XYZ file of N, CA, C and O in Angstrom:
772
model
N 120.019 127.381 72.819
C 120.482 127.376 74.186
C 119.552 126.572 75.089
O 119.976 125.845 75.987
N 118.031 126.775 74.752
C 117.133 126.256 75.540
C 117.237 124.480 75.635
O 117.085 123.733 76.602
N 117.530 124.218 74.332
C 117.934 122.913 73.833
C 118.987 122.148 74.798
O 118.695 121.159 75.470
N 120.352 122.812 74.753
C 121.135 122.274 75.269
C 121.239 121.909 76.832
O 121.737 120.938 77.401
N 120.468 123.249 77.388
C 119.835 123.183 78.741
C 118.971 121.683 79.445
O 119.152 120.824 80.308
N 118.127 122.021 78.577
C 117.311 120.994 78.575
C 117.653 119.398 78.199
O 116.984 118.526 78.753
N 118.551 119.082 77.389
C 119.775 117.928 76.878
C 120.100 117.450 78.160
O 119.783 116.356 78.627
N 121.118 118.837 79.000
C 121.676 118.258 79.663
C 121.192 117.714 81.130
O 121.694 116.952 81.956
N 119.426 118.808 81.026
C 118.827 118.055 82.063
C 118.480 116.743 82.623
O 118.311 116.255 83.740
N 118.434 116.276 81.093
C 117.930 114.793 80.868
C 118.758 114.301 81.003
O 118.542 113.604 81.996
N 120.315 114.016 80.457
C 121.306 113.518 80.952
C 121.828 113.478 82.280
O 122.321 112.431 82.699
N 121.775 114.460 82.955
C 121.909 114.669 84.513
C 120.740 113.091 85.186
O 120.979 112.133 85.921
N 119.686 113.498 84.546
C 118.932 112.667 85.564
C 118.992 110.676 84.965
O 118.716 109.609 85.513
N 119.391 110.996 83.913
C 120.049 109.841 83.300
C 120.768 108.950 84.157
O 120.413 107.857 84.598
N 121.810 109.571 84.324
C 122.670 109.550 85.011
C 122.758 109.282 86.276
O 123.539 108.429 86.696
N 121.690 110.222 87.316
C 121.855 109.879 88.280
C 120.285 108.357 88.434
O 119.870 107.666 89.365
N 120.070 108.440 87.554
C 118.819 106.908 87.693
C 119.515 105.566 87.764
O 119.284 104.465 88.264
N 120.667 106.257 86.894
C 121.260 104.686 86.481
C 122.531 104.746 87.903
O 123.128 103.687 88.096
N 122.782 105.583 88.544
C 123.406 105.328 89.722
C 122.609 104.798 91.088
O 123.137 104.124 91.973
N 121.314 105.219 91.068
C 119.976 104.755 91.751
C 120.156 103.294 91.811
O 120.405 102.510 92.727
N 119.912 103.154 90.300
C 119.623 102.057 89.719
C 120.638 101.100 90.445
O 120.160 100.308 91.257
N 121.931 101.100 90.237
C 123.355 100.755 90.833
C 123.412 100.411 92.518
O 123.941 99.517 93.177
N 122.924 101.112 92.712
C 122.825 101.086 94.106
C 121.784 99.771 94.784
O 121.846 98.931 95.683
N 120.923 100.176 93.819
C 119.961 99.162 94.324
C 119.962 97.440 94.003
O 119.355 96.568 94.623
N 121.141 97.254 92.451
C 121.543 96.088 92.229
C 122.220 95.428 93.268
O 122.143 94.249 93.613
N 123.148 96.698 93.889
C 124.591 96.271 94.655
C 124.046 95.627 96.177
O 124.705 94.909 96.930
N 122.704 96.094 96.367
C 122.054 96.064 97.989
C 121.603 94.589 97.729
O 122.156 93.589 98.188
N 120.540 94.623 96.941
C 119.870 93.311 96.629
C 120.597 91.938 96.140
O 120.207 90.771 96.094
N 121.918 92.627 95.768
C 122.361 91.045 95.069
C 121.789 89.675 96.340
O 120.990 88.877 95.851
N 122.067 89.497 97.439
C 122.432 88.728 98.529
C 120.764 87.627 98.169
O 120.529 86.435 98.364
N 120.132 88.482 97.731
C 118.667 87.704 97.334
C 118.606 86.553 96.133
O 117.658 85.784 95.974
N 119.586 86.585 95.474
C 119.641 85.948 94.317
C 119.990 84.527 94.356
O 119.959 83.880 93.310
N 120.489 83.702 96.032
C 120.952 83.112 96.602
C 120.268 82.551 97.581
O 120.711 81.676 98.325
N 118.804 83.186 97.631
C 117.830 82.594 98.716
C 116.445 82.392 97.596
O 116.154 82.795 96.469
N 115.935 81.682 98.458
C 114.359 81.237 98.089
C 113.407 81.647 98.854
O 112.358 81.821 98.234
N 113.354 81.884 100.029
C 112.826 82.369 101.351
C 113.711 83.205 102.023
O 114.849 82.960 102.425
N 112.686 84.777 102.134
C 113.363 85.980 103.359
C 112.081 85.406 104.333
O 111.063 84.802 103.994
N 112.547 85.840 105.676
C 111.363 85.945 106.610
C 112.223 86.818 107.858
O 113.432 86.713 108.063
N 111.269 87.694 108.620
C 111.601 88.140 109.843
C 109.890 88.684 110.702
O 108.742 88.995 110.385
N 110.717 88.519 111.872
C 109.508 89.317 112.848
C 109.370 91.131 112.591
O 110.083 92.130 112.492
N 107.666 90.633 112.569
C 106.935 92.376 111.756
C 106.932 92.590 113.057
O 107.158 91.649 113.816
N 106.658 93.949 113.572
C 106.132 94.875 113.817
C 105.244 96.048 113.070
O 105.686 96.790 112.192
N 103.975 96.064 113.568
C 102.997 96.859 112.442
C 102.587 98.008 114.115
O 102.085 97.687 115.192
N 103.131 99.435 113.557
C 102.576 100.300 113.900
C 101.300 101.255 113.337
O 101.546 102.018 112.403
N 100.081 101.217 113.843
C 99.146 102.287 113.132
C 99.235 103.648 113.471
O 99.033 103.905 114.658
N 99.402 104.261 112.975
C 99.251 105.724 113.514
C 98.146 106.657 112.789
O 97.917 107.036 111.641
N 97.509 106.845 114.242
C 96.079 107.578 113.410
C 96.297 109.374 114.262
O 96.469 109.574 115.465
N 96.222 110.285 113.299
C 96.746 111.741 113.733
C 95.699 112.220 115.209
O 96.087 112.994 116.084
N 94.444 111.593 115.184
C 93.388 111.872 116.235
C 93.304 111.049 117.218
O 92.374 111.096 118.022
N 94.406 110.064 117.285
C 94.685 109.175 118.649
C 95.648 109.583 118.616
O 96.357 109.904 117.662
N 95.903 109.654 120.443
C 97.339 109.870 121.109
C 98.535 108.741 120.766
O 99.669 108.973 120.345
N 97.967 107.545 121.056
C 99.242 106.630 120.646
C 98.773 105.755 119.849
O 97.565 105.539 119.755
N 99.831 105.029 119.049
C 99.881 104.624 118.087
C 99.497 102.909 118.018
O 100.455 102.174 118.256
N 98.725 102.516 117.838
C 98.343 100.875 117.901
C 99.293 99.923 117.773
O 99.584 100.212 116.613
N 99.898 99.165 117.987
C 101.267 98.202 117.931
C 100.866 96.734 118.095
O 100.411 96.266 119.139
N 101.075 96.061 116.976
C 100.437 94.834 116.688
C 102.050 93.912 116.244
O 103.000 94.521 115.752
N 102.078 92.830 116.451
C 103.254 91.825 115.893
C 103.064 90.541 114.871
O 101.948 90.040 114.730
N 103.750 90.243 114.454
C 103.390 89.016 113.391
C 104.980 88.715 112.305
O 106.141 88.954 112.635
N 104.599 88.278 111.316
C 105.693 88.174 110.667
C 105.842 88.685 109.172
O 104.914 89.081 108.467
N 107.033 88.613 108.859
C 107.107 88.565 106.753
C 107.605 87.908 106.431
O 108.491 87.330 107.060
N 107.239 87.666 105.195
C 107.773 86.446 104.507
C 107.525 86.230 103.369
O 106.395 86.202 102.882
N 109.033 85.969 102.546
C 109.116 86.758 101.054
C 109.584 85.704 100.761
O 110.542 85.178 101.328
N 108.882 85.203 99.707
C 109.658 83.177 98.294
C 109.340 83.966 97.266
O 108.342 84.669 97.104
N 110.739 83.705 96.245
C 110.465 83.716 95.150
C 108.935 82.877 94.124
O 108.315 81.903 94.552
N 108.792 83.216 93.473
C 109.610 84.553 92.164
C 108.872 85.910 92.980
O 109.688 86.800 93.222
N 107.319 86.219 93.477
C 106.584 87.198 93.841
C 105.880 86.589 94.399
O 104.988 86.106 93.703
N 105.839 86.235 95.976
C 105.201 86.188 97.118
C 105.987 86.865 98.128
O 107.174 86.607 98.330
N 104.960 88.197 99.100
C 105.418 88.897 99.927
C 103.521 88.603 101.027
O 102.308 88.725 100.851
N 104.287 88.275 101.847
C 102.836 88.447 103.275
C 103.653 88.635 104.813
O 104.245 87.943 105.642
N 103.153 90.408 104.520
C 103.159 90.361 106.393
C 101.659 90.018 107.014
O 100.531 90.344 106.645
N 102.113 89.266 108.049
C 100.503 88.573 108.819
C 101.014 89.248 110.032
O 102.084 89.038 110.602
N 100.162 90.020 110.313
C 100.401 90.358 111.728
C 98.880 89.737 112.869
O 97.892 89.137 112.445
N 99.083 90.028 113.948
C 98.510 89.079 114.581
C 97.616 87.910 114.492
O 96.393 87.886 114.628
N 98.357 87.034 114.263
C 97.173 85.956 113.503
C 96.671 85.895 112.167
O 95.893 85.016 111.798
N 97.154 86.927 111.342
C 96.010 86.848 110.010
C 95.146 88.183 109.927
O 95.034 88.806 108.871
N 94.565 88.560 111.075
C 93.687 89.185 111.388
C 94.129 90.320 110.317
O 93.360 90.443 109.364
N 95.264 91.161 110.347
C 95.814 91.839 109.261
C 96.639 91.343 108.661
O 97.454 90.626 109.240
N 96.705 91.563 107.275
C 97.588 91.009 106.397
C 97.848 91.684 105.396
O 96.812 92.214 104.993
N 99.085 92.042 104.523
C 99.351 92.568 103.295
C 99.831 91.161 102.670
O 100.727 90.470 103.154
N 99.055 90.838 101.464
C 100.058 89.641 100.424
C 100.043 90.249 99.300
O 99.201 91.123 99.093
N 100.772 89.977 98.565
C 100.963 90.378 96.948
C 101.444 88.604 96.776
O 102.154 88.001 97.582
N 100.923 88.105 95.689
C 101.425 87.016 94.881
C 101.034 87.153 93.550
O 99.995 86.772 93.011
N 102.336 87.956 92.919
C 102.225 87.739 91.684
C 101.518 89.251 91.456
O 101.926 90.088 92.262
N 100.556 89.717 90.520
C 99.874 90.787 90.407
C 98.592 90.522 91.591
O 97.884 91.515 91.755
N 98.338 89.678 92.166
C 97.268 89.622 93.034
C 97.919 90.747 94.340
O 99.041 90.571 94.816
N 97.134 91.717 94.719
C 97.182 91.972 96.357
C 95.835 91.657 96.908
O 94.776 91.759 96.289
N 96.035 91.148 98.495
C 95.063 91.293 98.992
C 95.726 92.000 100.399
O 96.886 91.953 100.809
N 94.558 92.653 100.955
C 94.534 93.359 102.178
C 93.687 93.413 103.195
O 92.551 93.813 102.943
N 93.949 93.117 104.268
C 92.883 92.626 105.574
C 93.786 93.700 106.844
O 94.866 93.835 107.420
N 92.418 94.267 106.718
C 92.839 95.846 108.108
C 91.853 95.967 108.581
O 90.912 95.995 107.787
N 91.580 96.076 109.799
C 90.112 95.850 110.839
C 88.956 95.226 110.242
O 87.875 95.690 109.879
N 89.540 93.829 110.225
C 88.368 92.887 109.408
C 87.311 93.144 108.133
O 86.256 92.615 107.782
N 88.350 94.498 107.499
C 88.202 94.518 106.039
C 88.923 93.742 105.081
O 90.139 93.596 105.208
N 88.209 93.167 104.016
C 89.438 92.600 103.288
C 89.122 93.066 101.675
O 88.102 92.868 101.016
N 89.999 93.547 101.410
C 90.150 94.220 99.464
C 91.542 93.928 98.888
O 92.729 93.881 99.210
N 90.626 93.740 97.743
C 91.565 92.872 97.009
C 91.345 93.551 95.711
O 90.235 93.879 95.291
N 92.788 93.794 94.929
C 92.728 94.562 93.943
C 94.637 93.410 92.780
O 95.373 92.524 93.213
N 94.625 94.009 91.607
C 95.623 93.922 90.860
C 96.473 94.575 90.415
O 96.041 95.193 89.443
N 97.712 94.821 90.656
C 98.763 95.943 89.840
C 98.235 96.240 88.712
O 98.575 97.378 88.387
N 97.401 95.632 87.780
C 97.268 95.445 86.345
C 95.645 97.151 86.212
O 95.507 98.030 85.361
N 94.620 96.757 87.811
C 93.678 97.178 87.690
C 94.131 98.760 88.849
O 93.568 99.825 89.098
N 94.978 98.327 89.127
C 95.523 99.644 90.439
C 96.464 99.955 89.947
O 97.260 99.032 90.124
N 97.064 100.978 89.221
C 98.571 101.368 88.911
C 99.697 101.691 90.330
O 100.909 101.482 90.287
N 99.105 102.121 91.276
C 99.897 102.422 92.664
C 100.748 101.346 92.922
O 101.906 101.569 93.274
N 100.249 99.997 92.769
C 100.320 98.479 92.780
C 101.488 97.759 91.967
O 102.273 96.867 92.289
N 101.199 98.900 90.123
C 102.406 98.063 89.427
C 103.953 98.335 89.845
O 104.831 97.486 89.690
N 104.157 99.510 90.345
C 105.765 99.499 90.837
C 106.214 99.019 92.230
O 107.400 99.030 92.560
N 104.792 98.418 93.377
C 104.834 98.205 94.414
C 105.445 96.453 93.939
O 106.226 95.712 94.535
N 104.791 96.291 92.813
C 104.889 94.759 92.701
C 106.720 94.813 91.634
O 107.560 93.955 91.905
N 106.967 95.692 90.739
C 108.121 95.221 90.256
C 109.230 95.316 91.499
O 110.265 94.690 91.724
N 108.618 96.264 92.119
C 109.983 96.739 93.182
C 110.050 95.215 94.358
O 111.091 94.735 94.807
N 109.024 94.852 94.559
C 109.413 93.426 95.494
C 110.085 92.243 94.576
O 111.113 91.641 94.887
N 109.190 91.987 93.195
C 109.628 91.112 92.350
C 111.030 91.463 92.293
O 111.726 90.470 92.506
N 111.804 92.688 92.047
C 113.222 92.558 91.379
C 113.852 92.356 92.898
O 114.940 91.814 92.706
N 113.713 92.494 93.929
C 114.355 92.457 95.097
C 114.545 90.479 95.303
O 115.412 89.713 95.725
N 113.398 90.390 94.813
C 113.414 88.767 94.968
C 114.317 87.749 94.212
O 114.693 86.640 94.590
N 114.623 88.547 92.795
C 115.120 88.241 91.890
C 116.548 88.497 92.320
O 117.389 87.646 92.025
N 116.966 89.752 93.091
C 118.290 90.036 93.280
C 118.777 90.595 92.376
O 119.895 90.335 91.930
N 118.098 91.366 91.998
C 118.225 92.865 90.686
C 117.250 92.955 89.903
O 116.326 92.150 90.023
N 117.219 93.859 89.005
C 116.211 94.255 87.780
C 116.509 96.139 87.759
O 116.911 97.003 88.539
N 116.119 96.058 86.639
C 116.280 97.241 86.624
C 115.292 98.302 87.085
O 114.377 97.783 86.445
N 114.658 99.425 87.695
C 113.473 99.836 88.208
C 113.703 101.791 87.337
O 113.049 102.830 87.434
N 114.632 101.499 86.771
C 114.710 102.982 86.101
C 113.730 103.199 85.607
O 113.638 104.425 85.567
N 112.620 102.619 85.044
C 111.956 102.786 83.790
C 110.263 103.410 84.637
O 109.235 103.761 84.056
N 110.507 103.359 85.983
C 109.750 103.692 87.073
C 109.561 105.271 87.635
O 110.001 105.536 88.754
N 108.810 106.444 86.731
C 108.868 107.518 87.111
C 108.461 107.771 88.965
O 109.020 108.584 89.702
N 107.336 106.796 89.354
C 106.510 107.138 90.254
C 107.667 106.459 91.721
O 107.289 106.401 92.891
N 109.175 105.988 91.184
C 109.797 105.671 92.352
C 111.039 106.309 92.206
O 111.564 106.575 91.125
N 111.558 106.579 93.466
C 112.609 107.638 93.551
C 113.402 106.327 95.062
O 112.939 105.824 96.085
N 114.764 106.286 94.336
C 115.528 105.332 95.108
C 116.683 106.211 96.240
O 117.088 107.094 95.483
N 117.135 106.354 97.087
C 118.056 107.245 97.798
C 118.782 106.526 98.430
O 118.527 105.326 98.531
N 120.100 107.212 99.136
C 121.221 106.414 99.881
C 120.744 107.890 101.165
O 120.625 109.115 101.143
N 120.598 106.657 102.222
C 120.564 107.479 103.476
C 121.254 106.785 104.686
O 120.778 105.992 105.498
N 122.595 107.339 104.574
C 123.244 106.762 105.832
C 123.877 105.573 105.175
O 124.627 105.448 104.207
N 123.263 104.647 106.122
C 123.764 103.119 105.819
C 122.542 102.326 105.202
O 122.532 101.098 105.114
N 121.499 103.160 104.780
C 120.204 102.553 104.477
C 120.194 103.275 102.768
O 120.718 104.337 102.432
N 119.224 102.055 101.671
C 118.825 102.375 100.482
C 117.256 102.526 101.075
O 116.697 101.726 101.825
N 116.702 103.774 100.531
C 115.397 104.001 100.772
C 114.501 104.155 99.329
O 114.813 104.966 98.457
N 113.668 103.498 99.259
C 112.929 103.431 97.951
C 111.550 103.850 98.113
O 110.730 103.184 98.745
N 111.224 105.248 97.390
C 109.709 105.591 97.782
C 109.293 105.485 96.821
O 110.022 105.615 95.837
N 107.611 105.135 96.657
C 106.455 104.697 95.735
C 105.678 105.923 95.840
O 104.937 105.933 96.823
N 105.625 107.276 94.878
C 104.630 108.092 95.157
C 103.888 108.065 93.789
O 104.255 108.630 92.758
N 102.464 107.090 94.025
C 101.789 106.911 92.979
C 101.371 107.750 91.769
O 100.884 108.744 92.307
N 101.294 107.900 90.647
C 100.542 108.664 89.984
C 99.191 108.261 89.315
O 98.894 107.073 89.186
N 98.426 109.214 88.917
C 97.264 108.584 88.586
C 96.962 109.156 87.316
O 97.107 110.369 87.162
N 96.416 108.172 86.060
C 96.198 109.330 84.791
C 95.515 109.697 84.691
O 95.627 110.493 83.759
N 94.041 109.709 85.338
C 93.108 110.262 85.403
C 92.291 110.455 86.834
O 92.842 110.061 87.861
N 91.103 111.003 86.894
C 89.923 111.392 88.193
C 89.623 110.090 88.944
O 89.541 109.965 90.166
N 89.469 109.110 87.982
C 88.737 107.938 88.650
C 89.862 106.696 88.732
O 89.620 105.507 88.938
N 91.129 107.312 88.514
C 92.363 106.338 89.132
C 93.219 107.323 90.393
O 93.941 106.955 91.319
N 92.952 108.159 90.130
C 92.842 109.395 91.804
C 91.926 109.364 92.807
O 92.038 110.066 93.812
N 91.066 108.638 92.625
C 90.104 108.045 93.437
C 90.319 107.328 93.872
O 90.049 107.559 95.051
N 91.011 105.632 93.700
C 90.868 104.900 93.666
C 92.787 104.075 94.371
O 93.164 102.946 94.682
N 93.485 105.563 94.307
C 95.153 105.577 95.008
C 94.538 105.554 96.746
O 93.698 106.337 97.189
N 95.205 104.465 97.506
C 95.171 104.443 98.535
C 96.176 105.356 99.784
O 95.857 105.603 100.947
N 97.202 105.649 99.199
C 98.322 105.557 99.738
C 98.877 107.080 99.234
O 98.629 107.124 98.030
N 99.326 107.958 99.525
C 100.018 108.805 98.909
C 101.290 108.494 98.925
O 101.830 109.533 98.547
N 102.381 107.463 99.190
C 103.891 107.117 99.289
C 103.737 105.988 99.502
O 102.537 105.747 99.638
N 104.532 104.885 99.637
C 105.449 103.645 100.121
C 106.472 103.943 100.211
O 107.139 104.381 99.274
N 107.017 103.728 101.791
C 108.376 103.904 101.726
C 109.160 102.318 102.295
O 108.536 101.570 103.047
N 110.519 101.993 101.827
C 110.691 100.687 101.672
C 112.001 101.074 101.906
O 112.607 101.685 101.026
N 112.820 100.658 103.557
C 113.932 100.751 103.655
C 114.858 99.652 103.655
O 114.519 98.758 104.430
N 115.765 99.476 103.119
C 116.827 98.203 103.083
C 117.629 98.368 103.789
O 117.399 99.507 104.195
N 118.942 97.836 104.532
C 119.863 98.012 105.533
C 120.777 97.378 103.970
O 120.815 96.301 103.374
N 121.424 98.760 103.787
C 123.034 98.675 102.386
C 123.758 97.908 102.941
O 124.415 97.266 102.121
N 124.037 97.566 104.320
C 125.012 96.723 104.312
C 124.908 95.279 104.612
O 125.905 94.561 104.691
N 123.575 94.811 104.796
C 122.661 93.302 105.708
C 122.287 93.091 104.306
O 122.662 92.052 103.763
N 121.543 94.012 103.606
C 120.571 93.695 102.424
C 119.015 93.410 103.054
O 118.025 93.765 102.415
N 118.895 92.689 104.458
C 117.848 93.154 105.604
C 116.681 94.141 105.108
O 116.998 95.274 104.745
N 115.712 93.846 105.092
C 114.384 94.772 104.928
C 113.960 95.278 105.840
O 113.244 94.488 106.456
N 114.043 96.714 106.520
C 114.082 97.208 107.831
C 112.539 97.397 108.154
O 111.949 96.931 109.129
N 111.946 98.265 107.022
C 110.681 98.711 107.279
C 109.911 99.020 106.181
O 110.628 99.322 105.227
N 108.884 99.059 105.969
C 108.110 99.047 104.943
C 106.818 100.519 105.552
O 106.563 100.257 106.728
N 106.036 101.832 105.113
C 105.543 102.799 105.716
C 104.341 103.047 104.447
O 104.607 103.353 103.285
N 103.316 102.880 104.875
C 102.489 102.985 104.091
C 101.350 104.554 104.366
O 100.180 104.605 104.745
N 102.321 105.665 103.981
C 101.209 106.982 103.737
C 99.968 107.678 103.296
O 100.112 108.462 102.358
N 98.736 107.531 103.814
C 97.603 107.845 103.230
C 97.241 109.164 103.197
O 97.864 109.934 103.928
N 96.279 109.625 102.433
C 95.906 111.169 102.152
C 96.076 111.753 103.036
O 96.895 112.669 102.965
N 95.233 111.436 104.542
C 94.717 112.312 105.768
C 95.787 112.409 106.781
O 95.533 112.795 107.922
N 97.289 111.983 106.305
C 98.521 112.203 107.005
C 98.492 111.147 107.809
O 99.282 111.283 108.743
N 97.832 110.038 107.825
C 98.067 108.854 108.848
C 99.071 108.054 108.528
O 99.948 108.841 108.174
N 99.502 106.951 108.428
C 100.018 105.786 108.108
C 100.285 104.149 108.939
O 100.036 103.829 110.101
N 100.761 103.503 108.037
C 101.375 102.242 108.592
C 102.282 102.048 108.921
O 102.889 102.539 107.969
N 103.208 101.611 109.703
C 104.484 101.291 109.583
C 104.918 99.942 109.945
O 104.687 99.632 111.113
N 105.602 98.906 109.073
C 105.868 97.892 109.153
C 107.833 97.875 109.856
O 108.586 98.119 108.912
N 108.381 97.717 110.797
C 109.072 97.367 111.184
C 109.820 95.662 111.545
O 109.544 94.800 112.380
N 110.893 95.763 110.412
C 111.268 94.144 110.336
C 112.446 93.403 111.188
O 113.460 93.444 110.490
N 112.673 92.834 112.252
C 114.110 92.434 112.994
C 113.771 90.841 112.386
O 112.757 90.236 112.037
N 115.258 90.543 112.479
C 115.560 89.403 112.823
C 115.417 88.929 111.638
O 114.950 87.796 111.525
N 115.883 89.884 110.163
C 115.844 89.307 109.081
C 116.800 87.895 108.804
O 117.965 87.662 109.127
N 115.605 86.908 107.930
C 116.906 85.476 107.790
C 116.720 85.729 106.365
O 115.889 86.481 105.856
N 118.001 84.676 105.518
C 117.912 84.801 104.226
C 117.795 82.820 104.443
O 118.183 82.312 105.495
N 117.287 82.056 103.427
C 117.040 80.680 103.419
C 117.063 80.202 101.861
O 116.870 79.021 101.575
C-alpha cells in the first residue's frame, strides 16, 4: 500500500513538472526569434532597518546564447552572468563567482540560458519551482546546499523571476537574502530585437 502511495506521489509531481515545464515553453517561445531583450531597470534596495527603500535606475539587457547585465546607475551596480561567469558590483563591491563553483548560480544560469534559447527543459531542477499567477509565470530559485561550507557561501535565500504570460516581457527579477532584506529589479519598456 505504502508503495502505491508513494508511486503515485511521484507521478502526481511528474506530472505536474512537466505542466510547469509547459507553461514555461509556451511563455518563452517569443525569444527564439530575437537576439537582443533590453528594457529600463528599476533596482529597489530594501534594507528591514531603513524606513525607505533606496531606488536607483539603469537598464537590462539580454543577447543570446547567455549574456544577462542589469547596470543600474552607471555601472556603479551591476548583475552580469556571461556564460557560467557572474559578476556582481553593489556599493562598490565587486565578486565574482561561477555556477560551476556556486551551485545557487547553476539554475540561476540554466533558467536565463533556456529563456534565451526560447525553451529548454528546467524539470530536472529540484531547487526551482515554476507557478502561474494571474497573468504572470513566476519562477523561484530556492538554493540548496550539500554541505556547511556551500551553506556558507549561498547568498540569497530565493530568486524570484517574473514573466508577463501574455508579453513574454521580464517584469521583475527579487533577489532574497538571509536577514529578510532584498533586491528588487523592476523591468518596463521591454523590447524584443
Amino acid at each position: 500500500m505504502k508503495k502505491i502511495i508513494l508511486l503515485t506521489l511521484l507521478l502526481c509531481q511528474t506530472i505536474s513538472g512537466m505542466a510547469q515545464n509547459a507553461d514555461f515553453q509556451k511563455v518563452v517561445e517569443k525569444y527564439k526569434n530575437a537576439t537582443t531583450m533590453t528594457a529600463k531597470a528599476t533596482k529597489s534596495l530594501h534594507r528591514s532597518a531603513v524606513k525607505d527603500d533606496m531606488v536607483t535606475t539603469g537598464t537590462l539587457e539580454m543577447k543570446k546564447p547567455a549574456h544577462v547585465c542589469i547596470s543600474i546607475d552607471g555601472g556603479k551596480d551591476m548583475l552580469l552572468m556571461e556564460g557560467s561567469a557572474f559578476t556582481m558590483v553593489a556599493g562598490g563591491r565587486k565578486q565574482k563567482t561561477t555556477s560551476e563553483g556556486n551551485p545557487q548560480f547553476a539554475t540561476f544560469q540554466a533558467v536565463f540560458e533556456a529563456i534565451l534559447a526560447g525553451g529548454g527543459d528546467l524539470s530536472k531542477y529540484a531547487d526551482l519551482n515554476i507557478n502561474r499567477q494571474g497573468s504572470d509565470l513566476v519562477l523561484t530559485i530556492t538554493p540548496q546546499a550539500a554541505n556547511k561550507k556551500q551553506q556558507r557561501r549561498i547568498m540569497f535565500t530565493s530568486l524570484v523571476l517574473t514573466i508577463d504570460a501574455r508579453t513574454s516581457a521580464m517584469k521583475s527579477l527579487r533577489l532574497n537574502d538571509k536577514r529578510g532584506n532584498y533586491t528588487n529589479y523592476e523591468f518596463t519598456n521591454f523590447a524584443f530585437k
